[in-house]
Every structure is written in structure tokens, then in C-alpha cells.
Coordinates of C-alpha atoms in Angstrom, one line a residue:
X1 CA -9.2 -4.1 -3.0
X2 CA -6.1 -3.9 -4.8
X3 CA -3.6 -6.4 -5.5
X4 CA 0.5 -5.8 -6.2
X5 CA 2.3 -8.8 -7.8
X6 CA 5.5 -9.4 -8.3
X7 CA 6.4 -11.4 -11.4
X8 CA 10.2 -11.8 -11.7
X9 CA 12.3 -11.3 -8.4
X10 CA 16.2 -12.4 -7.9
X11 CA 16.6 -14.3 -11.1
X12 CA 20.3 -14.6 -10.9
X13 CA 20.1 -14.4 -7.3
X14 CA 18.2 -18.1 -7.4
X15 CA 20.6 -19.9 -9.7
X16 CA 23.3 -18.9 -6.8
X17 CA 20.9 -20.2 -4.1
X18 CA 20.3 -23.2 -5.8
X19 CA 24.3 -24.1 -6.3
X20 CA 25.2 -23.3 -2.6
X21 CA 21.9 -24.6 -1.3
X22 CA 21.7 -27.8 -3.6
X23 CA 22.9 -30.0 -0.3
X24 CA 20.4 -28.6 1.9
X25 CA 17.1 -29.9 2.2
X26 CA 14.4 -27.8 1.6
X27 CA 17.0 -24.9 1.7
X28 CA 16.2 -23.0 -1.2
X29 CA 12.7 -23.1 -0.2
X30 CA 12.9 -21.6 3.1
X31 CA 15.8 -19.3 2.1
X32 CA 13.8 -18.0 -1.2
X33 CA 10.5 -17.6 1.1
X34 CA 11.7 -16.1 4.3
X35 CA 13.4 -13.4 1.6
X36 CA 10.4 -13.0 0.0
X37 CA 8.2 -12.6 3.3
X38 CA 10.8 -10.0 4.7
X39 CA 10.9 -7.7 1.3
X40 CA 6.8 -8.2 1.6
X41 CA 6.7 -6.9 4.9
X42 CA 9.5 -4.0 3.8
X43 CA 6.9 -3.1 1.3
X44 CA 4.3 -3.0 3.6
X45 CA 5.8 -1.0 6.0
X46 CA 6.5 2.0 3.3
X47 CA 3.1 1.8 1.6
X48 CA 2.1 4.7 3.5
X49 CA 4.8 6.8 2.2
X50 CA 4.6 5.9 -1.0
X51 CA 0.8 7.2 -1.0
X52 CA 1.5 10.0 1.1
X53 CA 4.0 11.0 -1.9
X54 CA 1.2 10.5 -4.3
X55 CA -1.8 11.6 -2.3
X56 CA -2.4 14.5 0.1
X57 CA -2.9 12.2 3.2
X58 CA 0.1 11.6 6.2
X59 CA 1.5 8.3 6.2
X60 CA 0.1 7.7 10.0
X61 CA -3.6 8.3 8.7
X62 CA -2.8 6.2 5.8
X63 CA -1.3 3.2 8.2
X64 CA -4.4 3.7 10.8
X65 CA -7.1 3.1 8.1
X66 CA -5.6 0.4 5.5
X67 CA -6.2 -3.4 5.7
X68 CA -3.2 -5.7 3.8
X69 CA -2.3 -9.6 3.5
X70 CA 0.4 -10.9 1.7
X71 CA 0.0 -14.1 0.4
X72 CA 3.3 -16.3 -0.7
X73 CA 2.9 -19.7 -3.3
X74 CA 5.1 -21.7 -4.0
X75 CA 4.7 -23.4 -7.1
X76 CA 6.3 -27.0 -9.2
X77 CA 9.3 -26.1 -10.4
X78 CA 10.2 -24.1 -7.6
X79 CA 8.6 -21.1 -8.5
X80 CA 7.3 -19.0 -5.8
X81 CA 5.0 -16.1 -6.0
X82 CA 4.1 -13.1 -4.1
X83 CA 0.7 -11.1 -4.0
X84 CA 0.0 -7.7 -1.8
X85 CA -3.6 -6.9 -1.2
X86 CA -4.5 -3.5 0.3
X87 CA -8.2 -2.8 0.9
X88 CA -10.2 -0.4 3.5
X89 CA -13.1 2.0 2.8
X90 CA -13.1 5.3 1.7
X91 CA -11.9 8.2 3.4
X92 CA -13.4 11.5 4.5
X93 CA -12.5 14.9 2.7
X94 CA -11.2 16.1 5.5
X95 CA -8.7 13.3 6.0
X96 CA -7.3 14.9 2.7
X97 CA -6.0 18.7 2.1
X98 CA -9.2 20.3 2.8
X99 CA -9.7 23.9 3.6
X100 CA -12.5 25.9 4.5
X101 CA -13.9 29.6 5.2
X102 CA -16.6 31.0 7.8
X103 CA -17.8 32.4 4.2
X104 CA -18.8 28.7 3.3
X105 CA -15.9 28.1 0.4
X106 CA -14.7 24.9 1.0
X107 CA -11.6 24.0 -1.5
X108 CA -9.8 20.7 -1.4
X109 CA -7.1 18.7 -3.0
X110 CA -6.5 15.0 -3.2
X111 CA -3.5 14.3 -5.4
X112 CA -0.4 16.5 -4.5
X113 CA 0.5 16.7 -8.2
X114 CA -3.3 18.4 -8.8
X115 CA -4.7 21.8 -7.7
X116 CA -6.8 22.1 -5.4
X117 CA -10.8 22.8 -6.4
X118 CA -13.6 24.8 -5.1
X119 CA -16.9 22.9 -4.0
X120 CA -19.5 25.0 -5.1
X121 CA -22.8 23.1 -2.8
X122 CA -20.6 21.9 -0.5
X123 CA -20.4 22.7 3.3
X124 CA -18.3 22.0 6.7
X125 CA -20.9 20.6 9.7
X126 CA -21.1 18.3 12.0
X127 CA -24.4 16.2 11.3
X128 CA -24.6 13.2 12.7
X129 CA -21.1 11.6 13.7
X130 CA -18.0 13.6 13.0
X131 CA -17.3 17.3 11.6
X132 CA -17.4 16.4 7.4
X133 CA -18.0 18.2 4.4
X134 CA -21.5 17.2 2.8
X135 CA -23.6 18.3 -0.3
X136 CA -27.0 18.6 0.0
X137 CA -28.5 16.4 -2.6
X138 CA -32.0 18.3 -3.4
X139 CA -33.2 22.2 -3.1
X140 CA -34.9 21.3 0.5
X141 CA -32.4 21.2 3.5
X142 CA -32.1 17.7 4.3
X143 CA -31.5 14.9 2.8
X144 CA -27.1 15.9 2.2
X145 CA -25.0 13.2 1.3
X146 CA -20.8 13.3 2.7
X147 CA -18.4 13.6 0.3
X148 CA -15.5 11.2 0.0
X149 CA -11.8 11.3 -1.5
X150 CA -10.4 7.5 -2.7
X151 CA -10.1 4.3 -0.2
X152 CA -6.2 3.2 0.7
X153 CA -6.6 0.3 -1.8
X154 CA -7.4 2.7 -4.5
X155 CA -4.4 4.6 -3.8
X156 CA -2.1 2.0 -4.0
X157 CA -3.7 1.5 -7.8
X158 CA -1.3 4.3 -8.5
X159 CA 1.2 3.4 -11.2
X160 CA 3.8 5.4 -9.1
X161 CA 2.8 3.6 -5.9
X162 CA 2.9 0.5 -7.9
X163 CA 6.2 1.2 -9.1
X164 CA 7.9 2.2 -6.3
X165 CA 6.3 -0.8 -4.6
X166 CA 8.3 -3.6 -6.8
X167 CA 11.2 -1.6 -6.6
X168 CA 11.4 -1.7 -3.2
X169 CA 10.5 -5.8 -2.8
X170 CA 12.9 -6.2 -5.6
X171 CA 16.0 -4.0 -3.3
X172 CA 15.1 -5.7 -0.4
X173 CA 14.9 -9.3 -1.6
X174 CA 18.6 -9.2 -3.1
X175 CA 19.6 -7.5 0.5
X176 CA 17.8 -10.2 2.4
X177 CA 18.7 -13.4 0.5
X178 CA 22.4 -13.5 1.4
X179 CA 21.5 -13.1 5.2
X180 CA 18.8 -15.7 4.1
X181 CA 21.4 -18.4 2.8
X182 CA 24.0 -17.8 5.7
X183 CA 20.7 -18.6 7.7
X184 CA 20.1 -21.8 6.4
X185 CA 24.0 -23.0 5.7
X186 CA 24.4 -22.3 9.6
X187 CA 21.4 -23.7 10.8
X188 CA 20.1 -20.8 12.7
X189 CA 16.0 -20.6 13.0
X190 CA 15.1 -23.9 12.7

């Protein structure tokens, strides 16, 4: 499981909340946290391409097999806080840029910014549940073992992913807060 916080998000943005919101009660609260649960769920939603970027995976496959929560504090002092936490389990070879040969060379590649390498003992079959690429773990024939690339929370470890993850809340929150405050001034959902 991996988690993605964000430390410091609007901090000129809140002092103008606070001054047009100062009436309001509760206002800054609700206009702070529905920001902050809208550039969360902005986040979420690009996740995928941010690893596909990264990782040799589609954004769909990515999307199907990852598990997230956001989880929103708020704090004395009014300060809020946002975490992201991405988990699922690890993901077949094959999901990734795999290739193989009827001459049993199977070569793969994980990272797009790596090369792809040759698995010397390893081989394509379908054994018991889906077609996978296995190793066999001794000289005798059985027992083989699959072979895995990284689970969707470890990609989203990635200091790239990472990155473009805060950017992304950070872009999104200043967008969203002005709609957010409009919101609140007017009266509009509850």
C-alpha cells in the first residue's frame, strides 16, 4: 500500500477564503473540503496515466486492478489534510510488455524508460489458471513458480508518479475553490 500526501495546498488561496467566507458558518470548511475531495478524485482518476507513463501497463489494466481511499482531516486550526492510498496485488508478466517466441525466448519490459530483458529459465504455459510465464524452481519439472512485475501501489511509489500526482491535486484545488466559494456564498448544495 502506498500513500500520497499532500502537505501544503492553496496557501494564498485560504487567506482569500477565509476573508470572503468569514460571515459564513462553517463556510471555509465546506468550501476548503469539497475542493479538496474534488482535486482528490481528479487525482484519482489520472493515476492510471500517470503509471502507464511510467510503466509498460495501459491505463484500463491499471484502473481494473488498483484499490484507493482518500481520506480528508480536518484539523484545530483549520488545517485540513489529505492522504491517497493505492494498494492491489501484484501483476502478472504478461499484463506488462512481454514477448515471446515458439523458440522459448521470453523477453520482457516493465519500466518504459528500461530495456527490455531476456528470461533465461523462463517459459509461456498455461498451468493451472491463466496463460503466464513461470520459472521452474528446481532441475525436475514441477514444482515452477509465476513470475510477477510490481503491484499498482508500488507503482504509484514512483517519484514521477508522485510528482505528477501533487501537481495535479495542487492545479485542480486552485480551479475548484473559486467554484467552491461561489457555492457556499449562494447557498447552492446544502
Amino acid at each position: 500500500m502506498s500513500f500520497i500526501r499532500v502537505n501544503e495546498v492553496g496557501g494564498g488561496s485560504l487567506e482569500r477564503v477565509n476573508k470572503l467566507l468569514h460571515n459564513v458558518p462553517g463556510g471555509v470548511y465546506k468550501a476548503a473540503f469539497s475542493a479538496l475531495r474534488r482535486a482528490g478524485d481528479t487525482a484519482k482518476t489520472r493515476a492510471g496515466q500517470f503509471a502507464a507513463a511510467e510503466y509498460t501497463i495501459n491505463k484500463g489494466e491499471f484502473m481494473r486492478r488498483v484499490h484507493s481511499k482518500t481520506h480528508i482531516t480536518g484539523g484545530a486550526g483549520g488545517v485540513m489534510g489529505m492522504s491517497i492510498s493505492f494498494s492491489g496485488t501484484v501483476l502478472p508478466l504478461l499484463t506488462f510488455n512481454t514477448t515471446y517466441s515458439r523458440d522459448g525466448t521470453v523477453q520482457t519490459q516493465v519500466k518504459r524508460n528500461g530495456g527490455a530483458a531476456t528470461l533465461q529459465h523462463a517459459f509461456v504455459a498455461r498451468i493451472f489458471g491463466p496463460t503466464a510465464v513461470f520459472e521452474r524452481v528446481g532441475s525436475p519439472r514441477f514444482p515452477v513458480e509465476q513470475k510477477f512485475g510490481p503491484s499498482t501501489g508500488h507503482m504509484m511509489r514512483n517519484e514521477e508518479v508522485i510528482e505528477k500526482m501533487d501537481e495535479t491535486i495542487r492545479d485542480t484545488y486552485e480551479k475548484r475553490i473559486e467554484h467552491e466559494i461561489l457555492r457556499v456564498l449562494n447557498g447552492w448544495g446544502g
